[in-house]
Amino acid sequence: MRSSSDKTVRAAYDRLYEAYGPQDWWPGDTRFEIIVGAILTQNTAWTNVEKAIANLKRERILTPEAMKKAGKKTLASLIRPAGYYNIKTERLKNFIAMLFSGYGGSLASMAKTPTVTLRRELLSVNGIGPETCDSIMLYAFNRPVFVVDAYTKRIFSRHGLFKETADYHYVQKFFSDRVGPDAKVYNEYHALIVRLAKKHCRKKPDCVDCPLGRLELS
DNA sequence: GACCAGGCACATC
DNA sequence: GATGTGCATGGT
């Protein structure tokens, strides 16, 4: 049986897509850049991540081989603008270590890994949690995995679909069940949520001219 | 100067 | 199993 929230989840997507159009995510040119960006953006404004990525590009460290060779102090100094630079240096190195130990340093090889295995592998890396893992799954490897972030919980809990304290897996399943396994739609939906949130759904909401309006549970 | 940003691991109860 | 804390920069 289709619940009222089924339609709501789709209506929300339609309104966002109509208002903003395709978002052309992830903002990154290569698989590796997407993965690095996913780690660097943890609890951090994207504008700060851009500065860090630009530094890495300038120093030609935005490949697995180059980042493997780079010293931690060098790496930390380059990603400094993204904040938490010491812990993020460790996290990048942890990912690199897994990439080389499990896949010979080849993202193409990693890309051939079945979705369930790949997700388990990513989550086993210290510093890659559910959101970072699923961002990589969806945006670097095009797997149909819905990405849940703080905005997703904030927005849809405000609209009464679930509690803001609902756990990651619950919210992910909530959307997956109502959208169906579609990487293209998941890609746009998450990007549209971020787009919406940056303008309207900060901790102090600005609901004037919000394209979502009032989501009716009917 | 306070508050916030596309989390996560770890400690403690 | 829930809740609290450290990690850090740069924009508003």
Short mmCIF file of C-alpha atoms (C1' of nucleotides) in Angstrom, two decimals:
data_model
loop_
_atom_site.label_atom_id
_atom_site.label_comp_id
_atom_site.label_asym_id
_atom_site.label_seq_id
_atom_site.Cartn_x
_atom_site.Cartn_y
_atom_site.Cartn_z
CA MET A 1 0.00 0.00 0.00
CA ARG A 2 1.26 3.44 -0.88
CA SER A 3 1.38 5.81 2.02
CA SER A 4 0.76 9.53 1.84
CA SER A 5 4.44 10.16 2.46
CA ASP A 6 5.15 8.24 -0.76
CA LYS A 7 3.59 11.01 -2.83
CA THR A 8 5.11 13.65 -0.60
CA VAL A 9 8.65 12.45 -1.22
CA ARG A 10 8.08 12.52 -4.97
CA ALA A 11 6.27 15.84 -4.91
CA ALA A 12 9.17 17.37 -3.04
CA TYR A 13 11.58 16.10 -5.67
CA ASP A 14 9.43 17.44 -8.49
CA ARG A 15 9.16 20.86 -6.90
CA LEU A 16 12.88 21.08 -6.30
CA TYR A 17 13.73 19.92 -9.80
CA GLU A 18 11.26 22.36 -11.30
CA ALA A 19 12.69 25.20 -9.24
CA TYR A 20 16.39 24.48 -9.67
CA GLY A 21 16.80 22.02 -12.56
CA PRO A 22 19.62 19.48 -12.84
CA GLN A 23 22.51 20.16 -10.47
CA ASP A 24 25.24 18.36 -12.41
CA TRP A 25 26.81 16.81 -9.31
CA TRP A 26 29.35 15.95 -7.92
CA PRO A 27 31.37 19.17 -8.27
CA GLY A 28 34.61 17.38 -9.22
CA ASP A 29 36.24 16.15 -12.40
CA THR A 30 37.65 12.75 -11.48
CA ARG A 31 36.71 9.83 -9.27
CA PHE A 32 39.57 10.61 -6.98
CA GLU A 33 38.68 14.27 -6.69
CA ILE A 34 35.14 13.30 -5.72
CA ILE A 35 36.40 10.93 -3.04
CA VAL A 36 38.82 13.49 -1.63
CA GLY A 37 36.07 16.13 -1.67
CA ALA A 38 33.69 13.79 0.16
CA ILE A 39 36.19 13.37 2.99
CA LEU A 40 37.19 17.01 3.13
CA THR A 41 33.63 18.32 3.26
CA GLN A 42 32.81 16.49 6.50
CA ASN A 43 31.13 19.09 8.69
CA THR A 44 32.75 21.81 6.60
CA ALA A 45 31.53 24.50 4.21
CA TRP A 46 32.18 23.56 0.57
CA THR A 47 33.83 26.93 -0.13
CA ASN A 48 36.61 25.91 2.26
CA VAL A 49 36.93 22.52 0.58
CA GLU A 50 37.36 24.23 -2.79
CA LYS A 51 40.42 26.05 -1.51
CA ALA A 52 41.94 22.81 -0.28
CA ILE A 53 41.21 21.01 -3.55
CA ALA A 54 42.76 23.89 -5.50
CA ASN A 55 45.92 23.57 -3.39
CA LEU A 56 46.08 19.83 -4.05
CA LYS A 57 45.58 20.38 -7.77
CA ARG A 58 48.24 23.08 -7.90
CA GLU A 59 50.74 20.74 -6.24
CA ARG A 60 49.59 17.83 -8.45
CA ILE A 61 48.69 15.70 -5.47
CA LEU A 62 45.18 14.85 -6.65
CA THR A 63 45.97 11.29 -7.74
CA PRO A 64 46.20 8.18 -5.55
CA GLU A 65 49.89 7.68 -6.38
CA ALA A 66 50.87 11.27 -5.62
CA MET A 67 48.86 11.39 -2.42
CA LYS A 68 50.40 8.11 -1.30
CA LYS A 69 53.85 9.59 -1.72
CA ALA A 70 53.03 12.93 -0.10
CA GLY A 71 54.15 13.43 3.49
CA LYS A 72 51.52 14.01 6.14
CA LYS A 73 52.85 17.46 6.97
CA THR A 74 52.71 18.49 3.33
CA LEU A 75 49.24 17.09 2.90
CA ALA A 76 48.00 18.71 6.10
CA SER A 77 49.33 22.12 5.09
CA LEU A 78 47.61 21.91 1.70
CA ILE A 79 44.21 20.92 3.06
CA ARG A 80 44.42 23.36 5.94
CA PRO A 81 41.61 25.63 4.63
CA ALA A 82 39.15 22.72 4.89
CA GLY A 83 39.55 22.58 8.67
CA TYR A 84 40.24 19.52 10.88
CA TYR A 85 43.33 19.20 8.73
CA ASN A 86 45.22 16.75 10.94
CA ILE A 87 42.36 14.30 11.28
CA LYS A 88 41.44 14.66 7.59
CA THR A 89 45.04 13.96 6.61
CA GLU A 90 44.77 10.67 8.52
CA ARG A 91 41.44 9.91 6.85
CA LEU A 92 42.80 10.52 3.35
CA LYS A 93 45.81 8.34 4.14
CA ASN A 94 43.53 5.63 5.54
CA PHE A 95 41.53 5.57 2.33
CA ILE A 96 44.71 5.46 0.23
CA ALA A 97 46.02 2.58 2.31
CA MET A 98 42.83 0.59 1.69
CA LEU A 99 42.92 1.47 -2.02
CA PHE A 100 46.45 0.14 -2.39
CA SER A 101 46.17 -2.86 -0.10
CA GLY A 102 42.88 -4.04 -1.56
CA TYR A 103 42.89 -2.75 -5.13
CA GLY A 104 46.50 -2.15 -6.09
CA GLY A 105 45.84 1.58 -5.99
CA SER A 106 43.39 1.31 -8.88
CA LEU A 107 40.06 3.13 -8.70
CA ALA A 108 39.08 1.37 -11.92
CA SER A 109 39.56 -1.90 -10.10
CA MET A 110 37.56 -0.64 -7.14
CA ALA A 111 34.83 0.40 -9.57
CA LYS A 112 34.34 -3.24 -10.57
CA THR A 113 33.58 -4.27 -7.00
CA PRO A 114 29.97 -5.30 -6.23
CA THR A 115 27.99 -2.63 -4.41
CA VAL A 116 27.55 -4.48 -1.13
CA THR A 117 31.25 -5.37 -0.93
CA LEU A 118 32.33 -1.87 -1.89
CA ARG A 119 30.16 -0.31 0.77
CA ARG A 120 31.56 -2.62 3.41
CA GLU A 121 35.11 -1.84 2.30
CA LEU A 122 34.58 1.91 2.45
CA LEU A 123 32.90 1.76 5.86
CA SER A 124 35.82 -0.26 7.20
CA VAL A 125 38.10 2.75 6.68
CA ASN A 126 38.57 4.78 9.85
CA GLY A 127 37.19 8.21 9.02
CA ILE A 128 34.65 7.11 6.43
CA GLY A 129 31.20 6.94 8.00
CA PRO A 130 27.78 6.38 6.40
CA GLU A 131 27.41 9.71 4.62
CA THR A 132 30.93 9.90 3.26
CA CYS A 133 30.71 6.27 2.18
CA ASP A 134 27.42 6.74 0.39
CA SER A 135 28.51 10.00 -1.26
CA ILE A 136 31.45 8.08 -2.70
CA MET A 137 29.20 5.16 -3.69
CA LEU A 138 26.74 7.42 -5.50
CA TYR A 139 28.88 10.18 -6.94
CA ALA A 140 32.20 8.45 -7.60
CA PHE A 141 30.88 4.98 -8.48
CA ASN A 142 27.36 5.72 -9.69
CA ARG A 143 25.73 3.17 -7.38
CA PRO A 144 22.03 3.59 -6.51
CA VAL A 145 22.59 4.57 -2.88
CA PHE A 146 20.59 7.43 -1.35
CA VAL A 147 22.78 9.88 0.55
CA VAL A 148 21.46 11.19 3.86
CA ASP A 149 22.95 14.30 5.41
CA ALA A 150 22.10 16.73 8.19
CA TYR A 151 20.07 18.82 5.74
CA THR A 152 17.95 15.84 4.68
CA LYS A 153 17.04 15.12 8.27
CA ARG A 154 16.50 18.75 9.16
CA ILE A 155 14.27 19.58 6.21
CA PHE A 156 12.05 16.54 6.15
CA SER A 157 11.72 16.32 9.91
CA ARG A 158 10.55 19.93 9.87
CA HIS A 159 7.92 18.85 7.39
CA GLY A 160 6.91 16.08 9.79
CA LEU A 161 7.99 13.01 7.82
CA PHE A 162 10.20 11.63 10.59
CA LYS A 163 11.99 12.76 13.71
CA GLU A 164 15.20 14.75 13.32
CA THR A 165 16.87 12.20 15.57
CA ALA A 166 15.95 9.33 13.22
CA ASP A 167 19.06 7.33 12.48
CA TYR A 168 20.90 7.27 9.17
CA HIS A 169 19.65 3.92 7.93
CA TYR A 170 16.04 4.69 8.76
CA VAL A 171 16.07 7.90 6.73
CA GLN A 172 17.95 6.26 3.87
CA LYS A 173 15.40 3.46 3.67
CA PHE A 174 12.57 5.98 3.96
CA PHE A 175 13.68 7.66 0.76
CA SER A 176 14.87 4.54 -1.05
CA ASP A 177 11.53 2.83 -0.50
CA ARG A 178 9.64 5.79 -1.91
CA VAL A 179 11.87 6.71 -4.83
CA GLY A 180 13.01 3.26 -5.98
CA PRO A 181 16.58 2.29 -6.89
CA ASP A 182 17.56 5.00 -9.35
CA ALA A 183 21.07 6.41 -9.19
CA LYS A 184 20.19 9.32 -11.44
CA VAL A 185 17.31 10.43 -9.23
CA TYR A 186 19.32 9.87 -6.03
CA ASN A 187 22.09 11.97 -7.52
CA GLU A 188 19.77 14.88 -8.27
CA TYR A 189 17.68 14.54 -5.13
CA HIS A 190 20.57 14.86 -2.71
CA ALA A 191 22.12 17.71 -4.71
CA LEU A 192 18.78 19.52 -4.82
CA ILE A 193 18.37 19.14 -1.06
CA VAL A 194 21.77 20.73 -0.52
CA ARG A 195 20.91 23.49 -2.98
CA LEU A 196 17.64 24.18 -1.16
CA ALA A 197 19.17 23.96 2.29
CA LYS A 198 21.96 26.42 1.64
CA LYS A 199 19.41 29.10 0.88
CA HIS A 200 16.42 28.25 3.06
CA CYS A 201 17.11 25.58 5.65
CA ARG A 202 19.99 26.66 7.82
CA LYS A 203 19.55 26.18 11.54
CA LYS A 204 17.69 29.45 11.41
CA PRO A 205 15.23 28.77 8.60
CA ASP A 206 14.21 31.26 5.92
CA CYS A 207 11.01 29.89 4.48
CA VAL A 208 10.17 32.93 2.35
CA ASP A 209 9.85 31.80 -1.28
CA CYS A 210 10.95 28.27 -0.41
CA PRO A 211 10.15 26.15 -3.48
CA LEU A 212 9.08 23.28 -1.26
CA GLY A 213 6.30 25.31 0.30
CA ARG A 214 4.05 23.28 2.52
CA LEU A 215 4.34 19.56 1.90
CA GLU A 216 0.90 18.07 2.35
CA LEU A 217 0.58 14.57 3.74
CA SER A 218 -2.52 13.81 1.73
"C1'" DG B 1 32.62 37.70 18.70
"C1'" DA B 2 29.22 34.07 18.35
"C1'" DC B 3 27.41 30.88 15.33
"C1'" DC B 4 27.56 27.72 11.61
"C1'" DA B 5 29.15 24.37 7.92
"C1'" DG B 6 27.19 18.45 2.71
"C1'" DG B 7 30.75 14.00 9.92
"C1'" DC B 8 33.20 10.86 12.43
"C1'" DA B 9 35.48 8.41 16.18
"C1'" DC B 10 35.87 7.82 20.75
"C1'" DA B 11 34.72 8.25 25.76
"C1'" DT B 12 31.43 7.89 29.18
"C1'" DC B 13 27.17 6.91 31.37
"C1'" DG C 1 21.96 2.30 23.20
"C1'" DA C 2 21.83 7.24 23.87
"C1'" DT C 3 24.52 11.36 24.72
"C1'" DG C 4 28.73 14.38 24.92
"C1'" DT C 5 33.18 16.00 23.12
"C1'" DG C 6 37.29 17.01 20.16
"C1'" DC C 7 38.63 18.11 15.74
"C1'" DA C 8 39.67 23.77 12.95
"C1'" DT C 9 39.11 26.84 9.15
"C1'" DG C 10 36.63 30.66 6.96
"C1'" DG C 11 32.10 33.05 5.96
"C1'" DT C 12 27.99 35.55 7.93
#
